[in-house]
Short mmCIF file of N, CA and C in Angstrom, two decimals:
data_model
loop_
_atom_site.label_atom_id
_atom_site.label_comp_id
_atom_site.label_asym_id
_atom_site.label_seq_id
_atom_site.Cartn_x
_atom_site.Cartn_y
_atom_site.Cartn_z
N MET A 741 -56.19 23.36 -21.57
CA MET A 741 -55.48 23.21 -20.32
C MET A 741 -54.09 22.62 -20.56
N MET A 742 -53.98 21.70 -21.47
CA MET A 742 -52.67 21.11 -21.76
C MET A 742 -51.70 22.14 -22.31
N LYS A 743 -52.25 23.09 -23.06
CA LYS A 743 -51.39 24.14 -23.58
C LYS A 743 -50.82 25.00 -22.46
N MET A 744 -51.60 25.23 -21.40
CA MET A 744 -51.11 26.02 -20.27
C MET A 744 -50.00 25.30 -19.53
N LEU A 745 -50.15 23.99 -19.34
CA LEU A 745 -49.11 23.23 -18.64
C LEU A 745 -47.83 23.21 -19.43
N ARG A 746 -47.92 23.08 -20.72
CA ARG A 746 -46.73 23.06 -21.55
C ARG A 746 -46.01 24.40 -21.54
N LYS A 747 -46.75 25.45 -21.49
CA LYS A 747 -46.14 26.78 -21.49
C LYS A 747 -45.44 27.07 -20.17
N ARG A 748 -45.99 26.59 -19.05
CA ARG A 748 -45.40 26.89 -17.74
C ARG A 748 -44.08 26.16 -17.53
N ARG A 749 -43.96 24.98 -18.04
CA ARG A 749 -42.73 24.21 -17.84
C ARG A 749 -41.69 24.65 -18.88
N LYS A 750 -40.59 25.19 -18.40
CA LYS A 750 -39.57 25.73 -19.30
C LYS A 750 -38.48 24.70 -19.60
N GLY A 751 -38.51 23.59 -18.96
CA GLY A 751 -37.43 22.61 -19.13
C GLY A 751 -36.43 22.78 -18.00
N GLY A 752 -35.71 21.75 -17.70
CA GLY A 752 -34.77 21.81 -16.60
C GLY A 752 -35.29 21.01 -15.42
N PHE A 753 -34.62 21.12 -14.31
CA PHE A 753 -34.96 20.33 -13.13
C PHE A 753 -35.62 21.21 -12.07
N THR A 754 -36.49 20.59 -11.31
CA THR A 754 -37.11 21.31 -10.20
C THR A 754 -36.19 21.25 -8.99
N LEU A 755 -36.45 22.06 -8.03
CA LEU A 755 -35.66 22.09 -6.81
C LEU A 755 -35.72 20.76 -6.08
N ILE A 756 -36.89 20.15 -6.06
CA ILE A 756 -37.05 18.85 -5.39
C ILE A 756 -36.17 17.79 -6.05
N GLU A 757 -36.16 17.76 -7.36
CA GLU A 757 -35.33 16.78 -8.07
C GLU A 757 -33.85 16.99 -7.76
N LEU A 758 -33.40 18.21 -7.72
CA LEU A 758 -32.00 18.48 -7.40
C LEU A 758 -31.66 18.07 -5.97
N ILE A 759 -32.56 18.32 -5.03
CA ILE A 759 -32.32 17.93 -3.64
C ILE A 759 -32.25 16.41 -3.51
N VAL A 760 -33.11 15.70 -4.21
CA VAL A 760 -33.10 14.23 -4.16
C VAL A 760 -31.78 13.69 -4.71
N VAL A 761 -31.32 14.24 -5.83
CA VAL A 761 -30.05 13.78 -6.41
C VAL A 761 -28.88 14.07 -5.47
N ILE A 762 -28.86 15.24 -4.87
CA ILE A 762 -27.78 15.58 -3.92
C ILE A 762 -27.83 14.66 -2.71
N ALA A 763 -29.01 14.33 -2.24
CA ALA A 763 -29.14 13.42 -1.09
C ALA A 763 -28.62 12.04 -1.45
N ILE A 764 -28.94 11.56 -2.63
CA ILE A 764 -28.45 10.23 -3.06
C ILE A 764 -26.94 10.23 -3.18
N LEU A 765 -26.37 11.27 -3.76
CA LEU A 765 -24.91 11.35 -3.85
C LEU A 765 -24.26 11.42 -2.47
N GLY A 766 -24.87 12.12 -1.55
CA GLY A 766 -24.35 12.18 -0.18
C GLY A 766 -24.36 10.82 0.49
N ILE A 767 -25.44 10.07 0.29
CA ILE A 767 -25.52 8.72 0.88
C ILE A 767 -24.46 7.82 0.28
N LEU A 768 -24.28 7.87 -1.04
CA LEU A 768 -23.25 7.04 -1.68
C LEU A 768 -21.85 7.42 -1.19
N ALA A 769 -21.58 8.70 -1.03
CA ALA A 769 -20.28 9.13 -0.52
C ALA A 769 -20.07 8.67 0.92
N ALA A 770 -21.11 8.73 1.72
CA ALA A 770 -21.01 8.29 3.12
C ALA A 770 -20.71 6.80 3.22
N ILE A 771 -21.16 6.05 2.26
CA ILE A 771 -20.90 4.60 2.25
C ILE A 771 -19.50 4.31 1.69
N ALA A 772 -19.11 5.00 0.63
CA ALA A 772 -17.88 4.67 -0.09
C ALA A 772 -16.62 5.15 0.61
N ILE A 773 -16.63 6.33 1.19
CA ILE A 773 -15.40 6.90 1.75
C ILE A 773 -14.80 6.04 2.86
N PRO A 774 -15.58 5.55 3.84
CA PRO A 774 -14.97 4.69 4.87
C PRO A 774 -14.41 3.38 4.30
N ARG A 775 -15.02 2.88 3.26
CA ARG A 775 -14.53 1.62 2.68
C ARG A 775 -13.17 1.80 2.03
N PHE A 776 -12.91 2.95 1.41
CA PHE A 776 -11.66 3.18 0.71
C PHE A 776 -10.56 3.75 1.60
N SER A 777 -10.88 4.22 2.77
CA SER A 777 -9.87 4.84 3.63
C SER A 777 -8.87 3.82 4.17
N GLY A 778 -9.27 2.59 4.40
CA GLY A 778 -8.36 1.57 4.92
C GLY A 778 -7.54 0.87 3.86
N ILE A 779 -7.80 1.15 2.60
CA ILE A 779 -7.10 0.45 1.53
C ILE A 779 -5.62 0.81 1.51
N THR A 780 -5.28 2.05 1.72
CA THR A 780 -3.89 2.48 1.68
C THR A 780 -3.07 1.82 2.79
N THR A 781 -3.62 1.80 3.98
CA THR A 781 -2.92 1.19 5.11
C THR A 781 -2.70 -0.30 4.86
N ASN A 782 -3.71 -0.97 4.37
CA ASN A 782 -3.61 -2.39 4.09
C ASN A 782 -2.58 -2.65 2.99
N ALA A 783 -2.55 -1.81 1.98
CA ALA A 783 -1.58 -1.98 0.89
C ALA A 783 -0.16 -1.78 1.39
N GLU A 784 0.07 -0.79 2.25
CA GLU A 784 1.41 -0.56 2.80
C GLU A 784 1.87 -1.75 3.63
N THR A 785 0.97 -2.30 4.43
CA THR A 785 1.32 -3.46 5.25
C THR A 785 1.69 -4.65 4.38
N ARG A 786 0.89 -4.91 3.36
CA ARG A 786 1.17 -6.03 2.44
C ARG A 786 2.48 -5.81 1.69
N SER A 787 2.75 -4.58 1.30
CA SER A 787 3.99 -4.27 0.59
C SER A 787 5.20 -4.51 1.50
N ASP A 788 5.11 -4.08 2.76
CA ASP A 788 6.20 -4.31 3.72
C ASP A 788 6.43 -5.80 3.94
N GLN A 789 5.36 -6.57 4.03
CA GLN A 789 5.49 -8.02 4.22
C GLN A 789 6.14 -8.67 3.00
N ALA A 790 5.77 -8.23 1.80
CA ALA A 790 6.36 -8.79 0.59
C ALA A 790 7.85 -8.46 0.51
N THR A 791 8.22 -7.24 0.87
CA THR A 791 9.64 -6.86 0.86
C THR A 791 10.42 -7.67 1.88
N ALA A 792 9.84 -7.89 3.06
CA ALA A 792 10.51 -8.70 4.09
C ALA A 792 10.71 -10.14 3.60
N ARG A 793 9.71 -10.69 2.92
CA ARG A 793 9.86 -12.05 2.37
C ARG A 793 10.96 -12.09 1.31
N THR A 794 11.05 -11.03 0.50
CA THR A 794 12.11 -10.97 -0.51
C THR A 794 13.48 -10.93 0.15
N ILE A 795 13.61 -10.15 1.22
CA ILE A 795 14.89 -10.08 1.94
C ILE A 795 15.22 -11.43 2.55
N MET A 796 14.24 -12.09 3.14
CA MET A 796 14.49 -13.40 3.75
C MET A 796 14.90 -14.42 2.68
N SER A 797 14.31 -14.35 1.50
CA SER A 797 14.71 -15.24 0.40
C SER A 797 16.14 -14.96 -0.02
N ALA A 798 16.52 -13.68 -0.06
CA ALA A 798 17.88 -13.32 -0.42
C ALA A 798 18.87 -13.81 0.63
N VAL A 799 18.48 -13.76 1.91
CA VAL A 799 19.34 -14.30 2.97
C VAL A 799 19.57 -15.79 2.74
N THR A 800 18.52 -16.51 2.42
CA THR A 800 18.64 -17.95 2.16
C THR A 800 19.54 -18.21 0.96
N MET A 801 19.42 -17.39 -0.09
CA MET A 801 20.25 -17.55 -1.27
C MET A 801 21.72 -17.29 -0.95
N VAL A 802 22.00 -16.27 -0.16
CA VAL A 802 23.39 -15.97 0.21
C VAL A 802 23.96 -17.12 1.03
N GLU A 803 23.16 -17.63 1.97
CA GLU A 803 23.64 -18.76 2.79
C GLU A 803 23.93 -19.99 1.92
N ALA A 804 23.06 -20.27 0.97
CA ALA A 804 23.25 -21.45 0.12
C ALA A 804 24.41 -21.26 -0.85
N PHE A 805 24.48 -20.11 -1.48
CA PHE A 805 25.49 -19.87 -2.51
C PHE A 805 26.89 -19.82 -1.94
N TYR A 806 27.04 -19.17 -0.79
CA TYR A 806 28.36 -19.01 -0.20
C TYR A 806 28.65 -20.02 0.90
N SER A 807 27.79 -21.00 1.07
CA SER A 807 27.96 -22.05 2.10
C SER A 807 28.30 -21.44 3.45
N THR A 808 27.49 -20.54 3.87
CA THR A 808 27.73 -19.85 5.14
C THR A 808 26.41 -19.70 5.88
N ASN A 809 26.51 -19.42 7.16
CA ASN A 809 25.33 -19.09 7.95
C ASN A 809 25.33 -17.60 8.19
N PHE A 810 24.16 -17.03 8.22
CA PHE A 810 24.03 -15.60 8.44
C PHE A 810 24.01 -15.36 9.94
N ASN A 811 25.02 -15.88 10.65
CA ASN A 811 25.05 -15.76 12.11
C ASN A 811 25.37 -14.35 12.55
N THR A 812 26.21 -13.70 11.79
CA THR A 812 26.56 -12.32 12.11
C THR A 812 26.41 -11.49 10.85
N ALA A 813 25.70 -10.40 10.97
CA ALA A 813 25.49 -9.53 9.82
C ALA A 813 26.73 -8.68 9.60
N THR A 814 27.76 -9.31 9.06
CA THR A 814 29.00 -8.58 8.79
C THR A 814 28.84 -7.75 7.53
N THR A 815 29.81 -6.88 7.30
CA THR A 815 29.77 -6.05 6.10
C THR A 815 29.80 -6.93 4.85
N GLY A 816 30.55 -8.00 4.90
CA GLY A 816 30.62 -8.92 3.76
C GLY A 816 29.27 -9.58 3.47
N HIS A 817 28.60 -10.02 4.53
CA HIS A 817 27.28 -10.62 4.35
C HIS A 817 26.30 -9.61 3.76
N LEU A 818 26.31 -8.40 4.28
CA LEU A 818 25.37 -7.38 3.81
C LEU A 818 25.67 -6.98 2.37
N THR A 819 26.95 -6.93 2.00
CA THR A 819 27.31 -6.62 0.62
C THR A 819 26.80 -7.70 -0.32
N LYS A 820 27.00 -8.96 0.06
CA LYS A 820 26.51 -10.07 -0.77
C LYS A 820 24.99 -10.08 -0.82
N LEU A 821 24.36 -9.76 0.28
CA LEU A 821 22.90 -9.73 0.33
C LEU A 821 22.34 -8.65 -0.58
N ASN A 822 22.94 -7.48 -0.56
CA ASN A 822 22.46 -6.37 -1.38
C ASN A 822 22.66 -6.61 -2.87
N GLU A 823 23.60 -7.51 -3.23
CA GLU A 823 23.78 -7.87 -4.63
C GLU A 823 22.55 -8.58 -5.19
N TYR A 824 21.83 -9.30 -4.34
CA TYR A 824 20.66 -10.06 -4.77
C TYR A 824 19.39 -9.21 -4.78
N LEU A 825 19.42 -8.07 -4.15
CA LEU A 825 18.22 -7.24 -4.02
C LEU A 825 18.30 -6.06 -4.98
N ASP A 826 17.24 -5.84 -5.72
CA ASP A 826 17.19 -4.74 -6.68
C ASP A 826 16.26 -3.66 -6.14
N GLY A 827 16.80 -2.50 -5.86
CA GLY A 827 15.99 -1.39 -5.37
C GLY A 827 15.78 -1.39 -3.87
N ILE A 828 16.34 -2.37 -3.17
CA ILE A 828 16.22 -2.46 -1.72
C ILE A 828 17.64 -2.50 -1.16
N THR A 829 17.89 -1.72 -0.14
CA THR A 829 19.19 -1.74 0.52
C THR A 829 18.99 -2.24 1.95
N VAL A 830 19.81 -3.18 2.36
CA VAL A 830 19.72 -3.75 3.70
C VAL A 830 21.00 -3.41 4.46
N GLU A 831 20.84 -2.82 5.62
CA GLU A 831 21.96 -2.47 6.49
C GLU A 831 21.72 -3.11 7.86
N ALA A 832 22.67 -2.89 8.77
CA ALA A 832 22.52 -3.45 10.12
C ALA A 832 21.36 -2.80 10.86
N SER A 833 21.05 -1.56 10.53
CA SER A 833 19.89 -0.90 11.14
C SER A 833 19.15 -0.14 10.05
N ALA A 834 17.85 -0.01 10.24
CA ALA A 834 17.00 0.63 9.23
C ALA A 834 17.28 2.12 9.15
N GLY A 835 17.03 2.67 7.98
CA GLY A 835 17.19 4.11 7.77
C GLY A 835 15.95 4.86 8.21
N ALA A 836 15.97 6.14 7.98
CA ALA A 836 14.83 7.00 8.34
C ALA A 836 13.64 6.69 7.45
N ALA A 837 12.47 7.08 7.91
CA ALA A 837 11.25 6.89 7.12
C ALA A 837 11.40 7.63 5.80
N GLY A 838 10.93 7.00 4.74
CA GLY A 838 11.02 7.59 3.41
C GLY A 838 12.24 7.14 2.64
N THR A 839 13.18 6.48 3.30
CA THR A 839 14.34 5.94 2.60
C THR A 839 14.04 4.50 2.19
N LYS A 840 14.97 3.90 1.46
CA LYS A 840 14.80 2.50 1.07
C LYS A 840 15.78 1.60 1.80
N ILE A 841 16.25 2.05 2.97
CA ILE A 841 17.22 1.26 3.73
C ILE A 841 16.49 0.45 4.79
N TRP A 842 16.48 -0.86 4.59
CA TRP A 842 15.86 -1.79 5.53
C TRP A 842 16.91 -2.28 6.50
N GLY A 843 16.48 -2.69 7.67
CA GLY A 843 17.41 -3.20 8.68
C GLY A 843 17.25 -4.70 8.83
N ILE A 844 18.34 -5.33 9.27
CA ILE A 844 18.30 -6.77 9.52
C ILE A 844 19.12 -7.03 10.77
N ASN A 845 18.63 -7.95 11.61
CA ASN A 845 19.38 -8.21 12.84
C ASN A 845 20.58 -9.10 12.54
N ALA A 846 21.40 -9.35 13.55
CA ALA A 846 22.66 -10.05 13.34
C ALA A 846 22.48 -11.47 12.84
N THR A 847 21.36 -12.12 13.18
CA THR A 847 21.16 -13.50 12.74
C THR A 847 20.37 -13.60 11.44
N GLY A 848 19.92 -12.49 10.92
CA GLY A 848 19.18 -12.51 9.66
C GLY A 848 17.75 -12.99 9.80
N THR A 849 17.21 -12.94 11.00
CA THR A 849 15.85 -13.45 11.22
C THR A 849 14.83 -12.36 11.46
N SER A 850 15.26 -11.14 11.70
CA SER A 850 14.34 -10.05 11.99
C SER A 850 14.58 -8.91 11.02
N ILE A 851 13.51 -8.46 10.38
CA ILE A 851 13.59 -7.40 9.39
C ILE A 851 12.92 -6.15 9.95
N THR A 852 13.58 -5.00 9.81
CA THR A 852 13.04 -3.73 10.28
C THR A 852 12.83 -2.83 9.07
N LYS A 853 11.63 -2.27 8.97
CA LYS A 853 11.35 -1.40 7.82
C LYS A 853 11.92 -0.01 8.05
N PRO A 854 12.12 0.77 6.97
CA PRO A 854 12.63 2.13 7.14
C PRO A 854 11.73 2.94 8.06
N GLY A 855 12.35 3.65 8.97
CA GLY A 855 11.61 4.45 9.94
C GLY A 855 11.29 3.67 11.20
N GLY A 856 11.61 2.38 11.24
CA GLY A 856 11.38 1.56 12.42
C GLY A 856 10.17 0.68 12.29
N GLY A 857 10.10 -0.31 13.11
CA GLY A 857 9.00 -1.25 13.10
C GLY A 857 9.40 -2.57 12.47
N VAL A 858 9.35 -3.62 13.26
CA VAL A 858 9.72 -4.96 12.78
C VAL A 858 8.60 -5.49 11.90
N VAL A 859 8.99 -6.07 10.76
CA VAL A 859 8.02 -6.62 9.81
C VAL A 859 8.10 -8.14 9.88
N THR A 860 6.96 -8.77 10.07
CA THR A 860 6.90 -10.23 10.06
C THR A 860 6.53 -10.68 8.66
N PRO A 861 7.42 -11.42 7.99
CA PRO A 861 7.14 -11.84 6.61
C PRO A 861 5.95 -12.79 6.51
#
């Protein structure tokens, strides 16, 4: 009888085994996908906040170095501010989405990300 059982089994997986494995993979995917979908949004928000903090630090440095207040975002202030920032450009108003032009209000207290939207550092 053992010889008959050995001969019938050719090796490989049965249909039931394959269905169980596919079901387990489906359950794992159903759990993992929602967890990873919010990661990108959270990372973008944190990145915007970090950039806003960097701009605010540069504003403080310009005020201290040049003994001035950032009361009015003049061209001179913005030029000096952009000297301290590497890879970030700050103008009186933010550029379109996808650009690296950030906006700053006249008093240097409000930062606007490219494409719009005020960022709180």
